[in-house]
Amino acid sequence: MTHSVEHPASQFDPTEHPHRRRNLLNGDWVLVSPHRTKRPWQGQVERPPQENLPSHDPSCYLCPGNERAGGVSNPNYPSTFIFTNDFAALLADSPSHNISQNHFFQAEAETGTCRVICFSPRHDLTLAQMTGPEIRQVVDVWAEQVVELGASDDISYVQLFENRGAMMGSSNPHPHGQVWANRRIPTEPAAEDREQRLYFERNNQPLLVDYLHAELKVGERIVLESDEWVVLVPYWAVWPFETLILPRQHVLHMPDLNDAQRDDLALILKQLLIRYDNLFETSFPYSMGWHGQPTDGGRYPHWQLHAHFYPPLLRSATVRKFMVGYELLATPQRDITPEQAAARLRQQSNIHYKSTPG
Ligand code: H2U
Ligand code: ZN
């Protein structure tokens, strides 16, 4: 038998000592290794995004009036514009027969639809640079998409998301997001449904409502607060500057947001994105998306609407975090603590680094 030396709990310092934290929303664990932040970097350096884009790019398939890859032309849209993805990953009427039901080759036919949402006709803008009322229109479009697509008996989940920046695989700098809606609840919302349901059964309270109260009491992971919303780095964040946006009230999904909550959301989104851009003085790349209750007609009082932001950058505009090796094979790991990340984001100016004074 081997004997390990037990250190008294009082010596544990979460800013120094490796530990793991549990993701309350999906049950996964993340390894936190704060002592590792000092290691040198001689690995891959990314190319910063192209600056000084034109307001209209004749070769962009999302700009107003231009022809898309599928041959259809975009209208001269003045604000937001939604179209069915010309290369949709899900189709409404794909055949459902001929799927083998063998233990070794399990498969299910999946149906649904994919749409692209242009946030603005301006090729050169990002959400961070759009005005509050313009972002509010995007919020309204998000809510409308959940209502419209979720109304179908064939749609159980509507996933709104945005891939921003080439580093996250976005194909085009034109400000845009996507919505994918399908018949079955996908993996991540299904895990969140399970954990929120379990907590509600035990505590008769929505998990994220109680979690927000706990975070507000501690304060150290809070990034931004407004009348209706709170932005925080979750206790279990995997990505260096990952954040969670939570409403103060209990809201099941986007369509339930009232006017004040929507206006306020537009403003806090802009505030967060300005801070993200200021952090490394770059147009900050990320994947973001909304999670709300499923739309299969079930009862989901345990759900709380929220948005996740997953940005890949770690040290600068050109050094990113990789999810490889141990992370792929064992469990995700981070170096900078969520508390340190929240402090860095809080310190950022609320004026965009590109805006000219005056
Ligand atoms: P990104 O969010 O990864 O940039 O995706 C943009 C989507 O736009 C992508 O899913 C679609 C692609 O299939 N697209 C069209 O529907 N029409 C086009 O003309 C080009 C790209
Ligand atoms: Zn464009």
Coordinates of C-alpha atoms and ligand atoms in Angstrom, one line a residue:
M1 CA 0.0 0.0 0.0
T2 CA 1.2 3.5 -0.7
H3 CA 0.6 6.4 1.6
S4 CA -0.2 9.9 0.4
V5 CA 0.5 12.9 2.6
E6 CA -2.9 14.5 3.4
H7 CA -2.7 18.3 3.4
P8 CA -5.1 20.0 5.8
A9 CA -8.0 21.7 3.9
S10 CA -7.0 25.1 5.1
Q11 CA -3.9 24.9 2.8
F12 CA -6.0 24.5 -0.3
D13 CA -5.8 27.6 -2.6
P14 CA -8.0 27.5 -5.7
T15 CA -5.7 30.0 -7.4
E16 CA -2.7 27.7 -6.9
H17 CA -3.7 24.1 -6.5
P18 CA -5.1 21.8 -9.2
H19 CA -8.7 20.8 -8.6
R20 CA -11.8 19.8 -10.6
R21 CA -15.2 21.5 -10.8
R22 CA -18.5 20.1 -11.8
N23 CA -20.6 21.6 -14.6
L24 CA -24.1 21.9 -13.0
L25 CA -25.8 22.1 -16.3
N26 CA -24.5 18.9 -18.0
G27 CA -22.8 16.9 -15.2
D28 CA -19.3 17.1 -16.8
W29 CA -16.1 17.9 -14.9
V30 CA -13.4 20.3 -15.7
L31 CA -9.8 20.1 -14.4
V32 CA -8.5 23.5 -13.2
S33 CA -4.7 23.9 -13.2
P34 CA -4.0 27.5 -12.2
H35 CA -0.3 26.9 -11.5
R36 CA 0.2 26.2 -15.3
T37 CA -0.5 29.7 -16.6
K38 CA 3.2 30.6 -16.4
R39 CA 4.3 28.1 -19.0
P40 CA 5.9 29.4 -22.2
W41 CA 4.2 29.2 -25.6
Q42 CA 6.0 28.2 -28.8
G43 CA 3.0 26.7 -30.6
Q44 CA 0.7 27.8 -33.3
V45 CA 0.0 31.5 -33.7
E46 CA -3.3 32.6 -35.4
R47 CA -3.7 35.2 -38.0
P48 CA -5.7 38.2 -36.6
P49 CA -9.0 38.9 -38.4
Q50 CA -9.0 41.2 -41.4
E51 CA -9.6 44.8 -40.4
N52 CA -11.2 47.6 -42.5
L53 CA -13.9 45.6 -44.3
P54 CA -16.1 47.4 -46.9
S55 CA -19.7 48.2 -45.8
H56 CA -20.8 46.2 -48.9
D57 CA -18.7 43.4 -50.4
P58 CA -19.8 42.4 -54.0
S59 CA -18.3 38.9 -53.4
C60 CA -20.1 38.3 -50.1
Y61 CA -23.0 35.8 -50.3
L62 CA -24.8 37.5 -47.3
C63 CA -24.7 41.2 -48.4
P64 CA -28.0 42.7 -49.7
G65 CA -28.6 42.2 -53.4
N66 CA -25.9 39.6 -53.9
E67 CA -26.3 36.2 -55.3
R68 CA -25.8 33.2 -53.0
A69 CA -24.0 30.0 -53.8
G70 CA -27.3 28.3 -54.4
G71 CA -28.1 30.8 -57.2
V72 CA -30.8 32.8 -55.3
S73 CA -30.3 36.5 -54.8
N74 CA -30.7 38.3 -51.5
P75 CA -33.2 41.1 -51.3
N76 CA -32.1 44.6 -50.5
Y77 CA -32.9 44.0 -46.9
P78 CA -32.7 47.1 -44.6
S79 CA -32.2 45.4 -41.1
T80 CA -32.2 41.6 -40.5
F81 CA -32.7 38.9 -43.1
I82 CA -33.5 35.2 -42.7
F83 CA -33.2 32.5 -45.3
T84 CA -33.1 28.7 -45.4
N85 CA -29.5 27.4 -45.5
D86 CA -28.6 26.5 -49.1
F87 CA -26.5 23.6 -47.6
A88 CA -28.8 22.6 -44.7
A89 CA -27.5 19.8 -42.5
L90 CA -31.2 18.9 -41.7
L91 CA -34.0 18.4 -44.2
A92 CA -37.7 18.5 -43.5
D93 CA -38.7 15.5 -45.5
S94 CA -35.8 13.0 -45.6
P95 CA -36.8 9.4 -45.7
S96 CA -37.2 7.6 -42.4
H97 CA -37.3 4.0 -43.5
N98 CA -34.3 1.7 -44.1
I99 CA -32.6 2.6 -40.8
S100 CA -31.0 -0.6 -39.4
Q101 CA -31.9 -1.4 -35.9
N102 CA -29.0 -3.6 -35.0
H103 CA -27.2 -3.2 -31.7
F104 CA -23.9 -2.5 -33.4
F105 CA -25.1 -0.1 -36.0
Q106 CA -27.6 2.1 -34.2
A107 CA -29.1 5.0 -36.2
E108 CA -32.2 7.1 -36.3
A109 CA -33.4 9.2 -39.2
E110 CA -33.4 12.9 -38.3
T111 CA -35.4 15.7 -39.8
G112 CA -35.5 19.4 -39.4
T113 CA -34.4 22.7 -40.9
C114 CA -31.5 25.1 -40.9
R115 CA -31.7 28.8 -41.5
V116 CA -29.2 31.7 -41.7
I117 CA -29.9 35.0 -39.9
C118 CA -28.1 38.1 -41.2
F119 CA -27.9 40.5 -38.3
S120 CA -27.4 43.6 -40.4
P121 CA -27.1 44.6 -44.1
R122 CA -23.7 46.2 -43.2
H123 CA -20.8 43.8 -44.1
D124 CA -18.3 45.6 -41.9
L125 CA -20.2 45.5 -38.6
T126 CA -20.3 43.1 -35.7
L127 CA -22.9 42.9 -33.0
A128 CA -20.5 44.8 -30.8
Q129 CA -20.6 47.7 -33.2
M130 CA -24.4 47.7 -33.8
T131 CA -26.7 50.0 -31.9
G132 CA -29.0 48.9 -29.1
P133 CA -32.1 49.2 -31.3
E134 CA -30.4 47.2 -34.1
I135 CA -29.4 44.4 -31.6
R136 CA -32.9 44.5 -30.2
Q137 CA -34.2 43.5 -33.7
V138 CA -31.9 40.5 -33.7
V139 CA -33.3 39.5 -30.3
D140 CA -36.8 39.8 -31.7
V141 CA -35.8 37.6 -34.7
W142 CA -34.4 35.0 -32.4
A143 CA -37.6 34.9 -30.4
E144 CA -39.7 34.8 -33.6
Q145 CA -37.7 31.9 -34.9
V146 CA -38.3 29.8 -31.8
V147 CA -42.0 30.5 -32.0
E148 CA -42.3 29.8 -35.8
L149 CA -40.1 26.7 -36.0
G150 CA -41.1 25.3 -32.6
A151 CA -44.8 25.4 -33.5
S152 CA -44.3 22.4 -35.8
D153 CA -45.2 19.0 -34.4
D154 CA -41.9 17.7 -36.0
I155 CA -39.6 20.1 -34.1
S156 CA -38.6 19.4 -30.5
Y157 CA -35.7 21.8 -30.2
V158 CA -34.7 25.1 -31.8
Q159 CA -31.0 25.9 -31.5
L160 CA -30.0 29.5 -32.1
F161 CA -26.3 30.2 -32.4
E162 CA -23.5 32.3 -33.9
N163 CA -20.0 31.3 -35.0
R164 CA -18.0 34.4 -35.0
G165 CA -14.6 34.7 -36.7
A166 CA -12.5 32.4 -38.9
M167 CA -11.0 30.8 -35.8
M168 CA -14.4 29.4 -34.9
G169 CA -15.0 28.2 -38.4
S170 CA -17.3 31.0 -39.5
S171 CA -17.2 31.1 -43.3
N172 CA -17.8 34.9 -43.6
P173 CA -17.2 38.1 -41.6
H174 CA -20.6 39.4 -42.5
P175 CA -22.6 39.6 -39.2
H176 CA -24.7 36.5 -39.1
G177 CA -26.0 33.6 -37.0
Q178 CA -27.8 30.4 -37.6
V179 CA -30.8 28.5 -36.4
W180 CA -31.1 24.7 -36.6
A181 CA -34.3 23.0 -35.6
N182 CA -34.8 19.3 -35.3
R183 CA -37.1 16.5 -34.4
R184 CA -35.2 15.2 -31.4
I185 CA -33.6 17.2 -28.6
P186 CA -29.8 17.3 -29.3
T187 CA -27.1 16.1 -26.9
E188 CA -26.3 19.3 -25.0
P189 CA -29.8 20.6 -24.4
A190 CA -30.8 17.0 -23.4
A191 CA -28.1 16.9 -20.8
E192 CA -29.1 20.3 -19.5
D193 CA -32.7 19.1 -19.4
R194 CA -31.7 16.1 -17.3
E195 CA -29.7 18.1 -14.8
Q196 CA -32.2 20.9 -14.4
R197 CA -35.1 18.4 -14.0
L198 CA -33.2 16.5 -11.3
Y199 CA -32.5 19.6 -9.4
F200 CA -36.1 20.8 -9.7
E201 CA -37.5 17.5 -8.5
R202 CA -35.3 17.7 -5.4
N203 CA -35.6 21.4 -4.6
N204 CA -38.8 22.6 -6.3
Q205 CA -36.8 25.5 -7.7
P206 CA -35.2 26.0 -11.2
L207 CA -31.4 25.2 -10.9
L208 CA -30.2 28.3 -12.7
V209 CA -32.4 30.6 -10.6
D210 CA -30.8 29.3 -7.5
Y211 CA -27.3 29.2 -9.1
L212 CA -27.6 32.9 -10.0
H213 CA -28.5 33.8 -6.4
A214 CA -25.5 31.9 -5.2
E215 CA -23.2 33.6 -7.7
L216 CA -24.5 37.1 -6.9
K217 CA -23.8 36.4 -3.2
V218 CA -20.2 35.6 -3.9
G219 CA -19.7 38.1 -6.7
E220 CA -16.2 37.1 -7.9
R221 CA -17.3 35.6 -11.2
I222 CA -19.8 38.4 -12.1
V223 CA -18.8 40.3 -15.2
L224 CA -21.8 42.6 -15.9
E225 CA -25.1 43.3 -14.2
S226 CA -28.2 45.2 -15.5
D227 CA -31.8 45.5 -14.3
E228 CA -32.9 42.3 -16.1
W229 CA -29.6 40.3 -16.8
V230 CA -26.4 39.1 -15.3
V231 CA -23.3 38.0 -17.2
L232 CA -20.9 35.7 -15.3
V233 CA -18.0 33.3 -15.9
P234 CA -19.6 30.0 -14.8
Y235 CA -17.8 28.3 -11.9
W236 CA -17.2 25.3 -14.2
A237 CA -16.1 27.3 -17.3
V238 CA -13.9 25.3 -19.7
W239 CA -13.0 28.0 -22.3
P240 CA -10.7 30.7 -20.9
F241 CA -13.2 33.6 -21.2
E242 CA -16.4 31.6 -21.4
T243 CA -19.5 33.4 -20.1
L244 CA -23.1 32.6 -19.3
I245 CA -25.9 35.2 -19.7
L246 CA -28.8 34.7 -17.3
P247 CA -32.1 36.6 -16.8
R248 CA -32.9 37.7 -13.3
Q249 CA -36.4 36.5 -13.6
H250 CA -37.5 32.9 -14.4
V251 CA -37.9 32.7 -18.2
L252 CA -38.5 29.4 -20.0
H253 CA -37.4 30.5 -23.4
M254 CA -36.8 33.5 -25.7
P255 CA -40.3 34.1 -26.8
D256 CA -41.3 34.7 -23.1
L257 CA -39.0 37.7 -22.8
N258 CA -40.9 41.0 -22.3
D259 CA -40.1 44.3 -23.9
A260 CA -37.9 45.5 -21.0
Q261 CA -36.0 42.3 -20.9
R262 CA -35.4 42.4 -24.7
D263 CA -34.2 46.0 -24.7
D264 CA -32.0 45.4 -21.8
L265 CA -30.6 42.2 -23.4
A266 CA -29.5 44.2 -26.5
L267 CA -27.6 46.6 -24.2
I268 CA -25.9 44.0 -22.1
L269 CA -24.9 41.9 -25.1
K270 CA -23.3 45.0 -26.6
Q271 CA -21.5 45.7 -23.3
L272 CA -20.2 42.1 -23.2
L273 CA -19.0 42.1 -26.8
I274 CA -17.2 45.5 -26.4
R275 CA -15.3 44.0 -23.4
Y276 CA -14.5 40.9 -25.3
D277 CA -13.2 43.0 -28.3
N278 CA -11.2 45.2 -25.9
L279 CA -9.6 42.3 -24.1
F280 CA -7.1 41.6 -26.8
E281 CA -7.9 44.5 -29.1
T282 CA -9.3 42.3 -31.8
S283 CA -12.7 41.4 -33.2
F284 CA -13.1 38.6 -30.6
P285 CA -14.0 35.2 -32.1
Y286 CA -16.5 32.9 -30.3
S287 CA -19.3 30.5 -30.6
M288 CA -22.4 31.6 -28.8
G289 CA -25.9 30.2 -28.5
W290 CA -29.2 30.2 -26.6
H291 CA -30.6 27.3 -24.6
G292 CA -34.3 27.4 -23.6
Q293 CA -37.0 24.9 -23.0
P294 CA -37.7 22.3 -25.7
T295 CA -40.6 22.9 -28.1
D296 CA -42.1 19.4 -28.1
G297 CA -45.2 20.5 -26.1
G298 CA -43.9 19.0 -22.8
R299 CA -43.9 20.8 -19.5
Y300 CA -40.5 22.3 -18.6
P301 CA -40.9 24.4 -15.4
H302 CA -37.3 23.4 -14.4
W303 CA -35.8 25.2 -17.4
Q304 CA -34.2 28.6 -17.3
L305 CA -33.3 30.5 -20.5
H306 CA -29.6 31.3 -20.9
A307 CA -26.8 32.0 -23.4
H308 CA -23.4 30.5 -23.5
F309 CA -20.4 32.3 -25.0
Y310 CA -17.4 30.0 -25.9
P311 CA -14.5 32.1 -27.1
P312 CA -11.2 30.2 -28.0
L313 CA -8.7 32.9 -27.3
L314 CA -6.4 32.4 -24.3
R315 CA -3.4 34.9 -24.2
S316 CA -3.7 37.4 -27.1
A317 CA -5.4 38.0 -30.4
T318 CA -3.2 35.2 -31.9
V319 CA -2.8 32.5 -29.2
R320 CA -5.8 30.3 -28.7
K321 CA -6.7 27.4 -26.5
F322 CA -6.8 24.0 -28.1
M323 CA -9.1 21.2 -26.9
V324 CA -6.8 18.3 -27.7
G325 CA -4.9 15.5 -26.0
Y326 CA -6.0 15.1 -22.4
E327 CA -9.1 17.1 -23.1
L328 CA -10.3 14.9 -26.0
L329 CA -9.3 11.7 -24.2
A330 CA -10.0 12.4 -20.6
T331 CA -11.6 15.7 -19.4
P332 CA -11.4 19.4 -20.4
Q333 CA -8.7 21.4 -18.6
R334 CA -8.1 25.1 -18.0
D335 CA -5.2 27.2 -16.6
I336 CA -6.5 30.7 -15.8
T337 CA -9.2 30.4 -13.2
P338 CA -12.8 31.5 -13.9
E339 CA -12.4 34.1 -11.2
Q340 CA -9.3 35.5 -12.9
A341 CA -11.1 35.6 -16.2
A342 CA -14.1 37.4 -14.8
A343 CA -11.8 40.0 -13.2
R344 CA -10.0 40.6 -16.5
L345 CA -13.3 41.1 -18.3
R346 CA -14.6 43.4 -15.6
Q347 CA -11.5 45.6 -15.9
Q348 CA -12.1 46.3 -19.6
S349 CA -13.4 49.6 -20.8
N350 CA -17.0 49.9 -21.8
I351 CA -15.9 52.0 -24.9
H352 CA -14.9 49.9 -27.9
Y353 CA -11.2 50.2 -28.7
K354 CA -12.0 51.1 -32.3
S355 CA -14.4 53.9 -31.6
T356 CA -12.8 57.3 -32.1
P357 CA -13.2 59.8 -29.3
G358 CA -15.3 62.9 -30.0
Ligands
H2U1 P1 -21.1 30.0 -40.6 O1 -22.0 30.4 -39.4 O2 -20.3 28.8 -40.3 O3 -20.4 31.1 -41.2 O4 -22.2 29.5 -41.7 C1 -22.8 30.2 -42.7 C2 -23.8 29.3 -43.4 O5 -24.2 29.9 -44.6 C3 -23.3 27.9 -43.7 O6 -24.0 27.0 -42.9 C4 -24.5 28.8 -45.5 C5 -23.5 27.8 -45.2 O7 -24.1 26.5 -45.5 N1 -24.5 29.4 -46.8 C6 -25.7 29.4 -47.6 O8 -26.7 29.0 -47.1 N2 -25.6 30.0 -48.8 C7 -24.5 30.5 -49.4 O9 -24.5 31.0 -50.5 C8 -23.2 30.3 -48.8 C9 -23.2 29.8 -47.3
ZN2 ZN -21.5 40.9 -46.7

